[in-house]
Amino acid sequence: MLLRYLDLVQIDPVGWVSLLVVTVTGVVSAVTVHEAAHAWSALQLGDRTAALLGRVTLNPRAHLDPAGSVLFLVMGLGWGKPTPVNPANFKGNRETGMALVSFAGPVSNLLAAFVYAVPIRLGIFEWHQPFRYLPFSGGGLADAVGDVLAYAILFNVFLAVFNLLPLPPLDGFKVVLGILPRE
């Protein structure tokens, strides 16, 4: 992703750093919310595995995988630390529980995107289309906050939609396994 803008380093290094800052902020927010939601939902269903490892938190250090984070920034696809879940600890049906835990990640990303969009929709901050203009070029604090919110919205929606694809090891695959009949 940021490789596409590498020529910007020589042309406008400050612009490239601003792009890096909003991209990192957006990716970190999306991955953190996503993985924390998996951990929280597993805990609600009776599995304390992630909780015992300190993963029911919005602290990004608990959820970011170094290699996955770098690849996310460089190529646009990466990953966070997978949240450990033991379906044997769930109250009730294990397959349904696993589907709910898997679904919690993408749903949390969509909820986060909605929350980030509210101040823009209310006109408190302006919408600046991500990757169309250099972030922080408006000059004011309100413009900078609008840029950060726009990138956070983008990456949260992207992570939700991508993870709902019914392909292993994505969340969508586990959701489909939990709702379709075994046959």
JSON list of N, CA and C in Angstrom, two decimals, residues 12 14-23 25 128 133-149 151:
[
{"chain": "A", "resi": 12, "resn": "ASP", "atom": "N", "xyz": [7.89, 14.97, -1.34]},
{"chain": "A", "resi": 12, "resn": "ASP", "atom": "CA", "xyz": [7.30, 15.63, -0.17]},
{"chain": "A", "resi": 12, "resn": "ASP", "atom": "C", "xyz": [7.42, 14.70, 1.04]},
{"chain": "A", "resi": 14, "resn": "VAL", "atom": "N", "xyz": [7.43, 15.22, 4.22]},
{"chain": "A", "resi": 14, "resn": "VAL", "atom": "CA", "xyz": [6.47, 15.50, 5.29]},
{"chain": "A", "resi": 14, "resn": "VAL", "atom": "C", "xyz": [5.10, 14.92, 4.92]},
{"chain": "A", "resi": 15, "resn": "GLY", "atom": "N", "xyz": [4.74, 15.05, 3.64]},
{"chain": "A", "resi": 15, "resn": "GLY", "atom": "CA", "xyz": [3.49, 14.47, 3.17]},
{"chain": "A", "resi": 15, "resn": "GLY", "atom": "C", "xyz": [3.48, 12.96, 3.31]},
{"chain": "A", "resi": 16, "resn": "TRP", "atom": "N", "xyz": [4.62, 12.32, 3.01]},
{"chain": "A", "resi": 16, "resn": "TRP", "atom": "CA", "xyz": [4.70, 10.87, 3.14]},
{"chain": "A", "resi": 16, "resn": "TRP", "atom": "C", "xyz": [4.59, 10.44, 4.60]},
{"chain": "A", "resi": 17, "resn": "VAL", "atom": "N", "xyz": [5.22, 11.19, 5.49]},
{"chain": "A", "resi": 17, "resn": "VAL", "atom": "CA", "xyz": [5.13, 10.88, 6.93]},
{"chain": "A", "resi": 17, "resn": "VAL", "atom": "C", "xyz": [3.69, 11.05, 7.41]},
{"chain": "A", "resi": 18, "resn": "SER", "atom": "N", "xyz": [3.01, 12.09, 6.93]},
{"chain": "A", "resi": 18, "resn": "SER", "atom": "CA", "xyz": [1.61, 12.27, 7.33]},
{"chain": "A", "resi": 18, "resn": "SER", "atom": "C", "xyz": [0.75, 11.12, 6.84]},
{"chain": "A", "resi": 19, "resn": "LEU", "atom": "N", "xyz": [1.02, 10.63, 5.63]},
{"chain": "A", "resi": 19, "resn": "LEU", "atom": "CA", "xyz": [0.31, 9.47, 5.10]},
{"chain": "A", "resi": 19, "resn": "LEU", "atom": "C", "xyz": [0.60, 8.23, 5.95]},
{"chain": "A", "resi": 20, "resn": "LEU", "atom": "N", "xyz": [1.85, 8.06, 6.34]},
{"chain": "A", "resi": 20, "resn": "LEU", "atom": "CA", "xyz": [2.24, 6.95, 7.21]},
{"chain": "A", "resi": 20, "resn": "LEU", "atom": "C", "xyz": [1.51, 7.02, 8.55]},
{"chain": "A", "resi": 21, "resn": "VAL", "atom": "N", "xyz": [1.43, 8.21, 9.13]},
{"chain": "A", "resi": 21, "resn": "VAL", "atom": "CA", "xyz": [0.78, 8.38, 10.45]},
{"chain": "A", "resi": 21, "resn": "VAL", "atom": "C", "xyz": [-0.70, 8.00, 10.39]},
{"chain": "A", "resi": 22, "resn": "VAL", "atom": "N", "xyz": [-1.43, 8.51, 9.40]},
{"chain": "A", "resi": 22, "resn": "VAL", "atom": "CA", "xyz": [-2.86, 8.19, 9.35]},
{"chain": "A", "resi": 22, "resn": "VAL", "atom": "C", "xyz": [-3.10, 6.73, 8.97]},
{"chain": "A", "resi": 23, "resn": "THR", "atom": "N", "xyz": [-2.22, 6.17, 8.14]},
{"chain": "A", "resi": 23, "resn": "THR", "atom": "CA", "xyz": [-2.36, 4.76, 7.78]},
{"chain": "A", "resi": 23, "resn": "THR", "atom": "C", "xyz": [-2.11, 3.87, 8.99]},
{"chain": "A", "resi": 25, "resn": "THR", "atom": "N", "xyz": [-2.40, 4.70, 12.13]},
{"chain": "A", "resi": 25, "resn": "THR", "atom": "CA", "xyz": [-3.51, 4.92, 13.07]},
{"chain": "A", "resi": 25, "resn": "THR", "atom": "C", "xyz": [-4.74, 4.12, 12.65]},
{"chain": "A", "resi": 128, "resn": "HIS", "atom": "N", "xyz": [-12.44, 13.83, 4.33]},
{"chain": "A", "resi": 128, "resn": "HIS", "atom": "CA", "xyz": [-11.37, 13.92, 3.34]},
{"chain": "A", "resi": 128, "resn": "HIS", "atom": "C", "xyz": [-11.13, 12.52, 2.81]},
{"chain": "A", "resi": 133, "resn": "TYR", "atom": "N", "xyz": [-5.99, 12.88, -1.24]},
{"chain": "A", "resi": 133, "resn": "TYR", "atom": "CA", "xyz": [-5.22, 14.07, -0.90]},
{"chain": "A", "resi": 133, "resn": "TYR", "atom": "C", "xyz": [-4.25, 13.70, 0.20]},
{"chain": "A", "resi": 134, "resn": "LEU", "atom": "N", "xyz": [-3.20, 14.46, 0.34]},
{"chain": "A", "resi": 134, "resn": "LEU", "atom": "CA", "xyz": [-2.27, 14.20, 1.45]},
{"chain": "A", "resi": 134, "resn": "LEU", "atom": "C", "xyz": [-2.93, 14.58, 2.76]},
{"chain": "A", "resi": 135, "resn": "PRO", "atom": "N", "xyz": [-2.83, 13.72, 3.77]},
{"chain": "A", "resi": 135, "resn": "PRO", "atom": "CA", "xyz": [-3.40, 14.05, 5.06]},
{"chain": "A", "resi": 135, "resn": "PRO", "atom": "C", "xyz": [-2.69, 15.25, 5.69]},
{"chain": "A", "resi": 136, "resn": "PHE", "atom": "N", "xyz": [-3.39, 15.94, 6.53]},
{"chain": "A", "resi": 136, "resn": "PHE", "atom": "CA", "xyz": [-2.90, 17.09, 7.30]},
{"chain": "A", "resi": 136, "resn": "PHE", "atom": "C", "xyz": [-2.54, 18.28, 6.42]},
{"chain": "A", "resi": 137, "resn": "SER", "atom": "N", "xyz": [-3.00, 18.28, 5.17]},
{"chain": "A", "resi": 137, "resn": "SER", "atom": "CA", "xyz": [-2.66, 19.40, 4.29]},
{"chain": "A", "resi": 137, "resn": "SER", "atom": "C", "xyz": [-3.61, 20.57, 4.47]},
{"chain": "A", "resi": 138, "resn": "GLY", "atom": "N", "xyz": [-4.72, 20.36, 5.20]},
{"chain": "A", "resi": 138, "resn": "GLY", "atom": "CA", "xyz": [-5.66, 21.45, 5.45]},
{"chain": "A", "resi": 138, "resn": "GLY", "atom": "C", "xyz": [-5.11, 22.48, 6.41]},
{"chain": "A", "resi": 139, "resn": "GLY", "atom": "N", "xyz": [-4.20, 22.06, 7.25]},
{"chain": "A", "resi": 139, "resn": "GLY", "atom": "CA", "xyz": [-3.52, 22.99, 8.13]},
{"chain": "A", "resi": 139, "resn": "GLY", "atom": "C", "xyz": [-4.05, 23.09, 9.54]},
{"chain": "A", "resi": 140, "resn": "GLY", "atom": "N", "xyz": [-5.33, 22.85, 9.75]},
{"chain": "A", "resi": 140, "resn": "GLY", "atom": "CA", "xyz": [-5.88, 23.01, 11.08]},
{"chain": "A", "resi": 140, "resn": "GLY", "atom": "C", "xyz": [-6.07, 21.69, 11.80]},
{"chain": "A", "resi": 141, "resn": "LEU", "atom": "N", "xyz": [-6.33, 21.79, 13.10]},
{"chain": "A", "resi": 141, "resn": "LEU", "atom": "CA", "xyz": [-6.55, 20.60, 13.93]},
{"chain": "A", "resi": 141, "resn": "LEU", "atom": "C", "xyz": [-7.80, 19.85, 13.48]},
{"chain": "A", "resi": 142, "resn": "ALA", "atom": "N", "xyz": [-8.85, 20.59, 13.14]},
{"chain": "A", "resi": 142, "resn": "ALA", "atom": "CA", "xyz": [-10.09, 19.94, 12.69]},
{"chain": "A", "resi": 142, "resn": "ALA", "atom": "C", "xyz": [-9.85, 19.14, 11.42]},
{"chain": "A", "resi": 143, "resn": "ASP", "atom": "N", "xyz": [-9.05, 19.67, 10.50]},
{"chain": "A", "resi": 143, "resn": "ASP", "atom": "CA", "xyz": [-8.73, 18.93, 9.28]},
{"chain": "A", "resi": 143, "resn": "ASP", "atom": "C", "xyz": [-7.92, 17.67, 9.59]},
{"chain": "A", "resi": 144, "resn": "ALA", "atom": "N", "xyz": [-6.99, 17.78, 10.52]},
{"chain": "A", "resi": 144, "resn": "ALA", "atom": "CA", "xyz": [-6.17, 16.63, 10.91]},
{"chain": "A", "resi": 144, "resn": "ALA", "atom": "C", "xyz": [-7.03, 15.53, 11.53]},
{"chain": "A", "resi": 145, "resn": "VAL", "atom": "N", "xyz": [-7.96, 15.91, 12.40]},
{"chain": "A", "resi": 145, "resn": "VAL", "atom": "CA", "xyz": [-8.86, 14.93, 13.02]},
{"chain": "A", "resi": 145, "resn": "VAL", "atom": "C", "xyz": [-9.73, 14.29, 11.95]},
{"chain": "A", "resi": 146, "resn": "GLY", "atom": "N", "xyz": [-10.22, 15.09, 11.00]},
{"chain": "A", "resi": 146, "resn": "GLY", "atom": "CA", "xyz": [-11.02, 14.55, 9.90]},
{"chain": "A", "resi": 146, "resn": "GLY", "atom": "C", "xyz": [-10.24, 13.52, 9.09]},
{"chain": "A", "resi": 147, "resn": "ASP", "atom": "N", "xyz": [-8.96, 13.81, 8.85]},
{"chain": "A", "resi": 147, "resn": "ASP", "atom": "CA", "xyz": [-8.11, 12.86, 8.11]},
{"chain": "A", "resi": 147, "resn": "ASP", "atom": "C", "xyz": [-7.96, 11.55, 8.88]},
{"chain": "A", "resi": 148, "resn": "VAL", "atom": "N", "xyz": [-7.67, 11.63, 10.17]},
{"chain": "A", "resi": 148, "resn": "VAL", "atom": "CA", "xyz": [-7.49, 10.43, 10.99]},
{"chain": "A", "resi": 148, "resn": "VAL", "atom": "C", "xyz": [-8.78, 9.62, 11.02]},
{"chain": "A", "resi": 149, "resn": "LEU", "atom": "N", "xyz": [-9.92, 10.30, 11.19]},
{"chain": "A", "resi": 149, "resn": "LEU", "atom": "CA", "xyz": [-11.20, 9.59, 11.20]},
{"chain": "A", "resi": 149, "resn": "LEU", "atom": "C", "xyz": [-11.48, 8.91, 9.86]},
{"chain": "A", "resi": 151, "resn": "TYR", "atom": "N", "xyz": [-9.35, 7.73, 7.61]},
{"chain": "A", "resi": 151, "resn": "TYR", "atom": "CA", "xyz": [-8.53, 6.53, 7.44]},
{"chain": "A", "resi": 151, "resn": "TYR", "atom": "C", "xyz": [-8.97, 5.42, 8.40]}
]
